[in-house]
């Protein structure tokens, strides 16, 4: 067993605790006849490292004058950045003078969610409330989903998994376009869905999560 | 010059069917494919302005002066489909 673990770490020095424990359990099972598991198999892996940081910005700052400071958070951040809202993406794009690009040829992979966009230097740019709701529902439900996820959700879940310190930055301006009762679904108030995201990331994924309002 | 069509992929437009508009490119008649460029937009913010009507929105041929001006929709014909 020791040599198996040494080999895994040697081949893939950045292997996550989750991946390594999965590999150990899988290999242990494969040594049994018919892949059987006559007794319990448990494996705990501890990975010591400097925390990997990620911040997610959503919605717009309450005061328009704060847009520049909002964008500075992204410019100066020492870690991964996720923008989760079309208007947030526009503010950051305008303030940092970096264009937004969307490849509509990817629409076959969008899986019912709006397509992610690209801004140079940002790790993920998605639509807001629908994508967040989808991600929260999926990670509340299960750990490693077997069905292929929509592109935007898959990328966001991966980024969360591969981060340790997560900061959720929520703009507090009300989006009047979402107050229309004729829209076909309930657009949950963004602050609530972000709170649910914080709880599931802390309790299920054991992340350190900080929330701040802008 | 190519005609540029921007399809809004924001929340409201998405819910009202803009993802189907994104497939427009595959349905263009062959004589138009060289003349039309179809791109996505994170949000055209047209839903914030009642006078544009209801989602989904596309914008056709935004002028350069609009691009430099403000994030607001300061011109350019707005089409409601």
PDB file of C-alpha atoms in Angstrom:
ATOM      1  CA  UNK A   1       0.000   0.000   0.000  1.00  0.00           C
ATOM      2  CA  UNK A   2       2.791   2.414   0.912  1.00  0.00           C
ATOM      3  CA  UNK A   3       4.543   1.922  -2.410  1.00  0.00           C
ATOM      4  CA  UNK A   4       1.242   2.415  -4.256  1.00  0.00           C
ATOM      5  CA  UNK A   5       0.698   5.777  -2.526  1.00  0.00           C
ATOM      6  CA  UNK A   6       4.311   6.821  -3.101  1.00  0.00           C
ATOM      7  CA  UNK A   7       3.941   6.042  -6.781  1.00  0.00           C
ATOM      8  CA  UNK A   8       0.708   8.025  -7.061  1.00  0.00           C
ATOM      9  CA  UNK A   9       2.232  11.079  -5.419  1.00  0.00           C
ATOM     10  CA  UNK A  10       5.381  10.791  -7.494  1.00  0.00           C
ATOM     11  CA  UNK A  11       3.412  10.636 -10.743  1.00  0.00           C
ATOM     12  CA  UNK A  12       1.045  13.420  -9.767  1.00  0.00           C
ATOM     13  CA  UNK A  13       2.565  15.610  -7.039  1.00  0.00           C
ATOM     14  CA  UNK A  14      -0.536  17.869  -6.885  1.00  0.00           C
ATOM     15  CA  UNK A  15      -3.019  15.014  -6.496  1.00  0.00           C
ATOM     16  CA  UNK A  16      -5.842  16.127  -4.215  1.00  0.00           C
ATOM     17  CA  UNK A  17      -6.758  14.354  -0.999  1.00  0.00           C
ATOM     18  CA  UNK A  18     -10.086  13.438  -2.589  1.00  0.00           C
ATOM     19  CA  UNK A  19      -8.483  11.901  -5.679  1.00  0.00           C
ATOM     20  CA  UNK A  20      -5.842  10.012  -3.690  1.00  0.00           C
ATOM     21  CA  UNK A  21      -8.334   8.552  -1.225  1.00  0.00           C
ATOM     22  CA  UNK A  22     -10.544   7.549  -4.168  1.00  0.00           C
ATOM     23  CA  UNK A  23      -7.563   5.822  -5.821  1.00  0.00           C
ATOM     24  CA  UNK A  24      -6.591   3.981  -2.631  1.00  0.00           C
ATOM     25  CA  UNK A  25     -10.117   2.683  -2.030  1.00  0.00           C
ATOM     26  CA  UNK A  26     -10.565   1.728  -5.661  1.00  0.00           C
ATOM     27  CA  UNK A  27      -7.275  -0.169  -5.740  1.00  0.00           C
ATOM     28  CA  UNK A  28      -8.001  -1.922  -2.433  1.00  0.00           C
ATOM     29  CA  UNK A  29     -11.312  -3.141  -3.870  1.00  0.00           C
ATOM     30  CA  UNK A  30      -9.756  -4.257  -7.112  1.00  0.00           C
ATOM     31  CA  UNK A  31      -7.435  -6.624  -5.203  1.00  0.00           C
ATOM     32  CA  UNK A  32     -10.446  -8.522  -3.893  1.00  0.00           C
ATOM     33  CA  UNK A  33     -12.106 -11.216  -5.856  1.00  0.00           C
ATOM     34  CA  UNK A  34     -14.857  -9.832  -8.126  1.00  0.00           C
ATOM     35  CA  UNK A  35     -14.162  -6.322  -6.877  1.00  0.00           C
ATOM     36  CA  UNK A  36     -16.019  -7.300  -3.727  1.00  0.00           C
ATOM     37  CA  UNK A  37     -15.956  -5.374  -0.490  1.00  0.00           C
ATOM     38  CA  UNK A  38     -16.625  -7.949   2.273  1.00  0.00           C
ATOM     39  CA  UNK A  39     -15.704  -5.482   5.018  1.00  0.00           C
ATOM     40  CA  UNK A  40     -15.516  -1.705   5.311  1.00  0.00           C
ATOM     41  CA  UNK A  41     -12.824   0.181   3.437  1.00  0.00           C
ATOM     42  CA  UNK A  42     -11.973   3.627   4.741  1.00  0.00           C
ATOM     43  CA  UNK A  43      -9.149   5.922   3.754  1.00  0.00           C
ATOM     44  CA  UNK A  44      -8.291   9.331   5.134  1.00  0.00           C
ATOM     45  CA  UNK A  45      -5.852  11.556   3.288  1.00  0.00           C
ATOM     46  CA  UNK A  46      -4.531  14.814   4.686  1.00  0.00           C
ATOM     47  CA  UNK A  47      -2.960  17.303   2.311  1.00  0.00           C
ATOM     48  CA  UNK A  48      -0.943  20.098   3.931  1.00  0.00           C
ATOM     49  CA  UNK A  49      -0.486  23.152   1.783  1.00  0.00           C
ATOM     50  CA  UNK A  50      -0.847  26.904   1.599  1.00  0.00           C
ATOM     51  CA  UNK A  51      -4.597  27.579   1.186  1.00  0.00           C
ATOM     52  CA  UNK A  52      -5.678  28.103  -2.418  1.00  0.00           C
ATOM     53  CA  UNK A  53      -7.775  31.225  -2.683  1.00  0.00           C
ATOM     54  CA  UNK A  54     -10.802  31.921  -4.849  1.00  0.00           C
ATOM     55  CA  UNK A  55     -13.250  34.791  -4.893  1.00  0.00           C
ATOM     56  CA  UNK A  56     -16.629  34.946  -6.576  1.00  0.00           C
ATOM     57  CA  UNK A  57     -18.239  38.262  -7.412  1.00  0.00           C
ATOM     58  CA  UNK A  58     -21.941  38.511  -8.138  1.00  0.00           C
ATOM     59  CA  UNK A  59     -24.430  41.344  -8.775  1.00  0.00           C
ATOM     60  CA  UNK A  60     -23.579  45.032  -8.859  1.00  0.00           C
ATOM     61  CA  UNK A  61     -22.314  47.319  -6.111  1.00  0.00           C
ATOM     62  CA  UNK A  62     -25.038  49.381  -4.426  1.00  0.00           C
ATOM     63  CA  UNK A  63     -23.365  52.648  -5.441  1.00  0.00           C
ATOM     64  CA  UNK A  64     -22.176  53.105  -8.999  1.00  0.00           C
ATOM     65  CA  UNK A  65     -19.169  54.982  -7.584  1.00  0.00           C
ATOM     66  CA  UNK A  66     -18.002  51.681  -6.065  1.00  0.00           C
ATOM     67  CA  UNK A  67     -17.641  49.973  -9.471  1.00  0.00           C
ATOM     68  CA  UNK A  68     -13.951  50.890  -9.736  1.00  0.00           C
ATOM     69  CA  UNK A  69     -13.175  49.514  -6.260  1.00  0.00           C
ATOM     70  CA  UNK A  70     -15.202  46.387  -7.117  1.00  0.00           C
ATOM     71  CA  UNK A  71     -13.018  45.846 -10.183  1.00  0.00           C
ATOM     72  CA  UNK A  72      -9.828  46.520  -8.212  1.00  0.00           C
ATOM     73  CA  UNK A  73     -10.683  43.492  -6.064  1.00  0.00           C
ATOM     74  CA  UNK A  74     -10.288  41.393  -9.194  1.00  0.00           C
ATOM     75  CA  UNK A  75      -7.182  43.137 -10.511  1.00  0.00           C
ATOM     76  CA  UNK A  76      -5.314  42.729  -7.230  1.00  0.00           C
ATOM     77  CA  UNK A  77      -6.545  39.306  -6.183  1.00  0.00           C
ATOM     78  CA  UNK A  78      -4.003  36.650  -5.336  1.00  0.00           C
ATOM     79  CA  UNK A  79      -5.970  33.577  -6.453  1.00  0.00           C
ATOM     80  CA  UNK A  80      -8.737  32.537  -8.813  1.00  0.00           C
ATOM     81  CA  UNK A  81     -11.565  34.861  -9.830  1.00  0.00           C
ATOM     82  CA  UNK A  82     -15.125  33.922 -10.773  1.00  0.00           C
ATOM     83  CA  UNK A  83     -17.706  36.424 -12.028  1.00  0.00           C
ATOM     84  CA  UNK A  84     -21.233  35.191 -11.728  1.00  0.00           C
ATOM     85  CA  UNK A  85     -23.651  37.626 -13.379  1.00  0.00           C
ATOM     86  CA  UNK A  86     -23.838  39.347 -16.756  1.00  0.00           C
ATOM     87  CA  UNK A  87     -23.876  42.832 -15.257  1.00  0.00           C
ATOM     88  CA  UNK A  88     -20.965  42.023 -12.935  1.00  0.00           C
ATOM     89  CA  UNK A  89     -19.019  40.839 -15.986  1.00  0.00           C
ATOM     90  CA  UNK A  90     -19.821  44.081 -17.800  1.00  0.00           C
ATOM     91  CA  UNK A  91     -18.653  46.227 -14.889  1.00  0.00           C
ATOM     92  CA  UNK A  92     -15.354  44.347 -14.578  1.00  0.00           C
ATOM     93  CA  UNK A  93     -14.852  44.355 -18.358  1.00  0.00           C
ATOM     94  CA  UNK A  94     -15.439  48.108 -18.541  1.00  0.00           C
ATOM     95  CA  UNK A  95     -13.318  49.021 -15.517  1.00  0.00           C
ATOM     96  CA  UNK A  96     -10.385  46.758 -16.411  1.00  0.00           C
ATOM     97  CA  UNK A  97     -10.759  47.473 -20.149  1.00  0.00           C
ATOM     98  CA  UNK A  98     -10.794  43.813 -21.052  1.00  0.00           C
ATOM     99  CA  UNK A  99     -13.420  42.638 -23.562  1.00  0.00           C
ATOM    100  CA  UNK A 100     -15.979  39.903 -22.894  1.00  0.00           C
ATOM    101  CA  UNK A 101     -16.016  37.056 -25.389  1.00  0.00           C
ATOM    102  CA  UNK A 102     -18.649  34.364 -25.740  1.00  0.00           C
ATOM    103  CA  UNK A 103     -18.264  31.463 -28.121  1.00  0.00           C
ATOM    104  CA  UNK A 104     -21.833  30.640 -29.108  1.00  0.00           C
ATOM    105  CA  UNK A 105     -20.587  27.520 -30.879  1.00  0.00           C
ATOM    106  CA  UNK A 106     -20.391  25.970 -27.403  1.00  0.00           C
ATOM    107  CA  UNK A 107     -24.159  26.242 -27.027  1.00  0.00           C
ATOM    108  CA  UNK A 108     -24.535  22.488 -27.550  1.00  0.00           C
ATOM    109  CA  UNK A 109     -22.718  21.969 -24.221  1.00  0.00           C
ATOM    110  CA  UNK A 110     -24.614  24.589 -22.269  1.00  0.00           C
ATOM    111  CA  UNK A 111     -27.071  22.038 -20.866  1.00  0.00           C
ATOM    112  CA  UNK A 112     -29.914  24.445 -20.279  1.00  0.00           C
ATOM    113  CA  UNK A 113     -27.810  27.096 -18.564  1.00  0.00           C
ATOM    114  CA  UNK A 114     -26.598  30.296 -20.221  1.00  0.00           C
ATOM    115  CA  UNK A 115     -23.153  29.923 -21.803  1.00  0.00           C
ATOM    116  CA  UNK A 116     -20.048  30.956 -19.854  1.00  0.00           C
ATOM    117  CA  UNK A 117     -18.054  33.891 -21.239  1.00  0.00           C
ATOM    118  CA  UNK A 118     -14.349  34.763 -21.237  1.00  0.00           C
ATOM    119  CA  UNK A 119     -12.514  37.783 -19.883  1.00  0.00           C
ATOM    120  CA  UNK A 120      -8.708  37.761 -19.935  1.00  0.00           C
ATOM    121  CA  UNK A 121      -7.273  36.956 -16.513  1.00  0.00           C
ATOM    122  CA  UNK A 122     -10.604  35.753 -15.056  1.00  0.00           C
ATOM    123  CA  UNK A 123     -10.976  32.035 -14.446  1.00  0.00           C
ATOM    124  CA  UNK A 124     -14.722  31.801 -15.053  1.00  0.00           C
ATOM    125  CA  UNK A 125     -17.464  34.186 -16.168  1.00  0.00           C
ATOM    126  CA  UNK A 126     -21.064  32.953 -16.015  1.00  0.00           C
ATOM    127  CA  UNK A 127     -24.638  34.175 -15.866  1.00  0.00           C
ATOM    128  CA  UNK A 128     -25.849  34.749 -12.317  1.00  0.00           C
ATOM    129  CA  UNK A 129     -28.899  33.402 -10.589  1.00  0.00           C
ATOM    130  CA  UNK A 130     -29.770  30.394 -12.777  1.00  0.00           C
ATOM    131  CA  UNK A 131     -26.180  29.117 -12.766  1.00  0.00           C
ATOM    132  CA  UNK A 132     -25.735  29.677  -9.019  1.00  0.00           C
ATOM    133  CA  UNK A 133     -29.019  27.940  -8.244  1.00  0.00           C
ATOM    134  CA  UNK A 134     -28.052  24.975 -10.419  1.00  0.00           C
ATOM    135  CA  UNK A 135     -24.613  24.667  -8.794  1.00  0.00           C
ATOM    136  CA  UNK A 136     -25.988  24.915  -5.252  1.00  0.00           C
ATOM    137  CA  UNK A 137     -28.671  22.308  -5.930  1.00  0.00           C
ATOM    138  CA  UNK A 138     -26.132  19.914  -7.409  1.00  0.00           C
ATOM    139  CA  UNK A 139     -23.570  20.152  -4.648  1.00  0.00           C
ATOM    140  CA  UNK A 140     -26.246  19.975  -1.962  1.00  0.00           C
ATOM    141  CA  UNK A 141     -27.473  16.759  -3.534  1.00  0.00           C
ATOM    142  CA  UNK A 142     -24.332  14.758  -4.232  1.00  0.00           C
ATOM    143  CA  UNK A 143     -20.552  14.845  -4.290  1.00  0.00           C
ATOM    144  CA  UNK A 144     -19.459  13.553  -7.677  1.00  0.00           C
ATOM    145  CA  UNK A 145     -22.372  13.843 -10.100  1.00  0.00           C
ATOM    146  CA  UNK A 146     -22.485  11.032 -12.635  1.00  0.00           C
ATOM    147  CA  UNK A 147     -24.476  12.865 -15.291  1.00  0.00           C
ATOM    148  CA  UNK A 148     -22.550  15.383 -17.376  1.00  0.00           C
ATOM    149  CA  UNK A 149     -23.053  18.847 -15.979  1.00  0.00           C
ATOM    150  CA  UNK A 150     -23.818  21.939 -18.008  1.00  0.00           C
ATOM    151  CA  UNK A 151     -20.566  23.650 -18.979  1.00  0.00           C
ATOM    152  CA  UNK A 152     -20.898  26.635 -16.643  1.00  0.00           C
ATOM    153  CA  UNK A 153     -21.885  24.496 -13.640  1.00  0.00           C
ATOM    154  CA  UNK A 154     -19.126  21.952 -14.221  1.00  0.00           C
ATOM    155  CA  UNK A 155     -16.437  24.609 -14.347  1.00  0.00           C
ATOM    156  CA  UNK A 156     -17.740  26.314 -11.232  1.00  0.00           C
ATOM    157  CA  UNK A 157     -17.942  23.097  -9.195  1.00  0.00           C
ATOM    158  CA  UNK A 158     -14.366  22.218 -10.227  1.00  0.00           C
ATOM    159  CA  UNK A 159     -13.090  25.619  -9.156  1.00  0.00           C
ATOM    160  CA  UNK A 160     -14.812  25.330  -5.760  1.00  0.00           C
ATOM    161  CA  UNK A 161     -13.389  21.857  -5.187  1.00  0.00           C
ATOM    162  CA  UNK A 162      -9.883  23.002  -5.983  1.00  0.00           C
ATOM    163  CA  UNK A 163      -9.940  25.973  -3.599  1.00  0.00           C
ATOM    164  CA  UNK A 164      -9.618  26.224   0.180  1.00  0.00           C
ATOM    165  CA  UNK A 165     -10.375  29.847   1.089  1.00  0.00           C
ATOM    166  CA  UNK A 166     -13.422  31.139  -0.754  1.00  0.00           C
ATOM    167  CA  UNK A 167     -14.675  34.690  -0.600  1.00  0.00           C
ATOM    168  CA  UNK A 168     -18.189  35.477  -1.829  1.00  0.00           C
ATOM    169  CA  UNK A 169     -18.521  39.147  -2.760  1.00  0.00           C
ATOM    170  CA  UNK A 170     -22.156  40.140  -3.233  1.00  0.00           C
ATOM    171  CA  UNK A 171     -23.203  43.446  -4.769  1.00  0.00           C
ATOM    172  CA  UNK A 172     -26.357  44.749  -3.103  1.00  0.00           C
ATOM    173  CA  UNK A 173     -28.024  46.652  -5.923  1.00  0.00           C
ATOM    174  CA  UNK A 174     -31.528  45.354  -6.695  1.00  0.00           C
ATOM    175  CA  UNK A 175     -31.900  43.933 -10.200  1.00  0.00           C
ATOM    176  CA  UNK A 176     -35.185  45.410 -11.351  1.00  0.00           C
ATOM    177  CA  UNK A 177     -35.378  43.124 -14.374  1.00  0.00           C
ATOM    178  CA  UNK A 178     -35.873  40.191 -11.988  1.00  0.00           C
ATOM    179  CA  UNK A 179     -38.838  41.727 -10.193  1.00  0.00           C
ATOM    180  CA  UNK A 180     -41.179  41.019 -13.111  1.00  0.00           C
ATOM    181  CA  UNK A 181     -43.878  38.542 -12.005  1.00  0.00           C
ATOM    182  CA  UNK A 182     -44.371  37.424 -15.625  1.00  0.00           C
ATOM    183  CA  UNK A 183     -41.024  35.611 -15.713  1.00  0.00           C
ATOM    184  CA  UNK A 184     -41.514  31.820 -15.933  1.00  0.00           C
ATOM    185  CA  UNK A 185     -39.557  30.800 -12.822  1.00  0.00           C
ATOM    186  CA  UNK A 186     -39.073  32.161  -9.344  1.00  0.00           C
ATOM    187  CA  UNK A 187     -35.831  34.031  -9.432  1.00  0.00           C
ATOM    188  CA  UNK A 188     -34.657  33.457  -5.937  1.00  0.00           C
ATOM    189  CA  UNK A 189     -33.215  36.473  -4.242  1.00  0.00           C
ATOM    190  CA  UNK A 190     -29.493  36.265  -4.920  1.00  0.00           C
ATOM    191  CA  UNK A 191     -28.450  36.917  -1.364  1.00  0.00           C
ATOM    192  CA  UNK A 192     -30.312  33.796  -0.223  1.00  0.00           C
ATOM    193  CA  UNK A 193     -28.773  31.513  -2.802  1.00  0.00           C
ATOM    194  CA  UNK A 194     -25.298  32.820  -1.924  1.00  0.00           C
ATOM    195  CA  UNK A 195     -26.015  32.079   1.741  1.00  0.00           C
ATOM    196  CA  UNK A 196     -27.002  28.532   0.796  1.00  0.00           C
ATOM    197  CA  UNK A 197     -23.790  28.247  -1.218  1.00  0.00           C
ATOM    198  CA  UNK A 198     -21.772  29.358   1.812  1.00  0.00           C
ATOM    199  CA  UNK A 199     -23.415  26.734   4.057  1.00  0.00           C
ATOM    200  CA  UNK A 200     -22.904  23.834   1.636  1.00  0.00           C
ATOM    201  CA  UNK A 201     -19.284  24.805   0.893  1.00  0.00           C
ATOM    202  CA  UNK A 202     -18.508  24.988   4.603  1.00  0.00           C
ATOM    203  CA  UNK A 203     -20.406  21.971   5.846  1.00  0.00           C
ATOM    204  CA  UNK A 204     -20.015  19.544   2.982  1.00  0.00           C
ATOM    205  CA  UNK A 205     -16.794  20.603   1.284  1.00  0.00           C
ATOM    206  CA  UNK A 206     -15.112  21.878   4.486  1.00  0.00           C
ATOM    207  CA  UNK A 207     -14.039  25.144   2.869  1.00  0.00           C
ATOM    208  CA  UNK A 208     -13.336  28.367   4.718  1.00  0.00           C
ATOM    209  CA  UNK A 209     -15.912  30.793   3.345  1.00  0.00           C
ATOM    210  CA  UNK A 210     -16.118  34.515   3.872  1.00  0.00           C
ATOM    211  CA  UNK A 211     -19.000  36.665   2.695  1.00  0.00           C
ATOM    212  CA  UNK A 212     -18.915  40.362   2.110  1.00  0.00           C
ATOM    213  CA  UNK A 213     -21.387  42.835   0.710  1.00  0.00           C
ATOM    214  CA  UNK A 214     -20.500  45.617  -1.630  1.00  0.00           C
TER     215      UNK A 214
ATOM    216  CA  UNK B   1     -18.830  45.077 -43.891  1.00  0.00           C
ATOM    217  CA  UNK B   2     -20.416  42.241 -41.967  1.00  0.00           C
ATOM    218  CA  UNK B   3     -23.657  42.761 -40.128  1.00  0.00           C
ATOM    219  CA  UNK B   4     -23.022  42.068 -36.463  1.00  0.00           C
ATOM    220  CA  UNK B   5     -25.796  40.454 -34.448  1.00  0.00           C
ATOM    221  CA  UNK B   6     -25.346  40.293 -30.675  1.00  0.00           C
ATOM    222  CA  UNK B   7     -27.599  37.857 -28.839  1.00  0.00           C
ATOM    223  CA  UNK B   8     -28.205  38.647 -25.185  1.00  0.00           C
ATOM    224  CA  UNK B   9     -27.449  35.634 -22.967  1.00  0.00           C
ATOM    225  CA  UNK B  10     -28.438  37.304 -19.690  1.00  0.00           C
ATOM    226  CA  UNK B  11     -30.825  35.696 -17.222  1.00  0.00           C
ATOM    227  CA  UNK B  12     -34.077  37.198 -18.455  1.00  0.00           C
ATOM    228  CA  UNK B  13     -33.318  36.694 -22.136  1.00  0.00           C
ATOM    229  CA  UNK B  14     -32.142  33.142 -21.479  1.00  0.00           C
ATOM    230  CA  UNK B  15     -35.411  32.327 -19.733  1.00  0.00           C
ATOM    231  CA  UNK B  16     -37.355  33.830 -22.603  1.00  0.00           C
ATOM    232  CA  UNK B  17     -35.573  31.681 -25.173  1.00  0.00           C
ATOM    233  CA  UNK B  18     -32.361  33.415 -26.237  1.00  0.00           C
ATOM    234  CA  UNK B  19     -30.392  30.154 -26.109  1.00  0.00           C
ATOM    235  CA  UNK B  20     -32.463  29.061 -29.098  1.00  0.00           C
ATOM    236  CA  UNK B  21     -31.496  32.260 -30.862  1.00  0.00           C
ATOM    237  CA  UNK B  22     -27.859  31.248 -30.346  1.00  0.00           C
ATOM    238  CA  UNK B  23     -28.477  28.406 -32.780  1.00  0.00           C
ATOM    239  CA  UNK B  24     -29.395  30.945 -35.423  1.00  0.00           C
ATOM    240  CA  UNK B  25     -25.956  30.669 -36.968  1.00  0.00           C
ATOM    241  CA  UNK B  26     -26.583  27.107 -38.085  1.00  0.00           C
ATOM    242  CA  UNK B  27     -29.856  28.083 -39.679  1.00  0.00           C
ATOM    243  CA  UNK B  28     -28.668  31.022 -41.738  1.00  0.00           C
ATOM    244  CA  UNK B  29     -29.335  30.662 -45.434  1.00  0.00           C
ATOM    245  CA  UNK B  30     -26.011  30.037 -47.241  1.00  0.00           C
ATOM    246  CA  UNK B  31     -26.121  33.381 -49.056  1.00  0.00           C
ATOM    247  CA  UNK B  32     -26.072  35.198 -45.690  1.00  0.00           C
ATOM    248  CA  UNK B  33     -23.348  33.286 -43.821  1.00  0.00           C
ATOM    249  CA  UNK B  34     -20.544  35.490 -45.174  1.00  0.00           C
ATOM    250  CA  UNK B  35     -22.442  38.672 -44.468  1.00  0.00           C
ATOM    251  CA  UNK B  36     -23.588  38.111 -40.905  1.00  0.00           C
ATOM    252  CA  UNK B  37     -21.547  37.651 -37.722  1.00  0.00           C
ATOM    253  CA  UNK B  38     -23.418  36.255 -34.747  1.00  0.00           C
ATOM    254  CA  UNK B  39     -21.956  36.697 -31.264  1.00  0.00           C
ATOM    255  CA  UNK B  40     -23.190  36.302 -27.701  1.00  0.00           C
ATOM    256  CA  UNK B  41     -23.370  39.105 -25.139  1.00  0.00           C
ATOM    257  CA  UNK B  42     -23.183  38.570 -21.365  1.00  0.00           C
ATOM    258  CA  UNK B  43     -26.075  41.022 -21.021  1.00  0.00           C
ATOM    259  CA  UNK B  44     -27.239  43.863 -23.235  1.00  0.00           C
ATOM    260  CA  UNK B  45     -29.037  45.378 -20.230  1.00  0.00           C
ATOM    261  CA  UNK B  46     -32.007  46.142 -22.438  1.00  0.00           C
ATOM    262  CA  UNK B  47     -34.342  44.620 -19.851  1.00  0.00           C
ATOM    263  CA  UNK B  48     -33.517  47.565 -17.564  1.00  0.00           C
ATOM    264  CA  UNK B  49     -35.158  49.945 -20.034  1.00  0.00           C
ATOM    265  CA  UNK B  50     -38.864  49.423 -20.462  1.00  0.00           C
ATOM    266  CA  UNK B  51     -39.084  51.280 -23.781  1.00  0.00           C
ATOM    267  CA  UNK B  52     -37.170  48.472 -25.509  1.00  0.00           C
ATOM    268  CA  UNK B  53     -40.065  46.084 -24.869  1.00  0.00           C
ATOM    269  CA  UNK B  54     -39.708  42.531 -23.600  1.00  0.00           C
ATOM    270  CA  UNK B  55     -36.949  39.890 -23.680  1.00  0.00           C
ATOM    271  CA  UNK B  56     -35.279  38.177 -25.509  1.00  0.00           C
ATOM    272  CA  UNK B  57     -33.171  40.906 -27.087  1.00  0.00           C
ATOM    273  CA  UNK B  58     -30.631  41.069 -29.869  1.00  0.00           C
ATOM    274  CA  UNK B  59     -28.673  44.090 -31.014  1.00  0.00           C
ATOM    275  CA  UNK B  60     -27.770  44.647 -34.627  1.00  0.00           C
ATOM    276  CA  UNK B  61     -24.760  46.669 -35.736  1.00  0.00           C
ATOM    277  CA  UNK B  62     -23.757  48.594 -32.664  1.00  0.00           C
ATOM    278  CA  UNK B  63     -21.745  51.604 -33.762  1.00  0.00           C
ATOM    279  CA  UNK B  64     -18.197  52.240 -32.524  1.00  0.00           C
ATOM    280  CA  UNK B  65     -19.222  55.437 -30.778  1.00  0.00           C
ATOM    281  CA  UNK B  66     -21.616  53.418 -28.616  1.00  0.00           C
ATOM    282  CA  UNK B  67     -18.884  50.980 -27.745  1.00  0.00           C
ATOM    283  CA  UNK B  68     -16.637  53.678 -26.350  1.00  0.00           C
ATOM    284  CA  UNK B  69     -19.365  55.674 -24.675  1.00  0.00           C
ATOM    285  CA  UNK B  70     -21.050  53.989 -21.748  1.00  0.00           C
ATOM    286  CA  UNK B  71     -22.291  50.569 -20.789  1.00  0.00           C
ATOM    287  CA  UNK B  72     -25.808  51.870 -21.282  1.00  0.00           C
ATOM    288  CA  UNK B  73     -27.488  51.217 -24.581  1.00  0.00           C
ATOM    289  CA  UNK B  74     -27.032  54.610 -26.100  1.00  0.00           C
ATOM    290  CA  UNK B  75     -28.177  53.811 -29.589  1.00  0.00           C
ATOM    291  CA  UNK B  76     -28.012  51.098 -32.180  1.00  0.00           C
ATOM    292  CA  UNK B  77     -31.216  49.501 -33.306  1.00  0.00           C
ATOM    293  CA  UNK B  78     -32.628  47.110 -30.736  1.00  0.00           C
ATOM    294  CA  UNK B  79     -34.705  44.299 -31.966  1.00  0.00           C
ATOM    295  CA  UNK B  80     -37.299  42.545 -29.900  1.00  0.00           C
ATOM    296  CA  UNK B  81     -38.067  39.047 -31.176  1.00  0.00           C
TER     297      UNK B  81
END
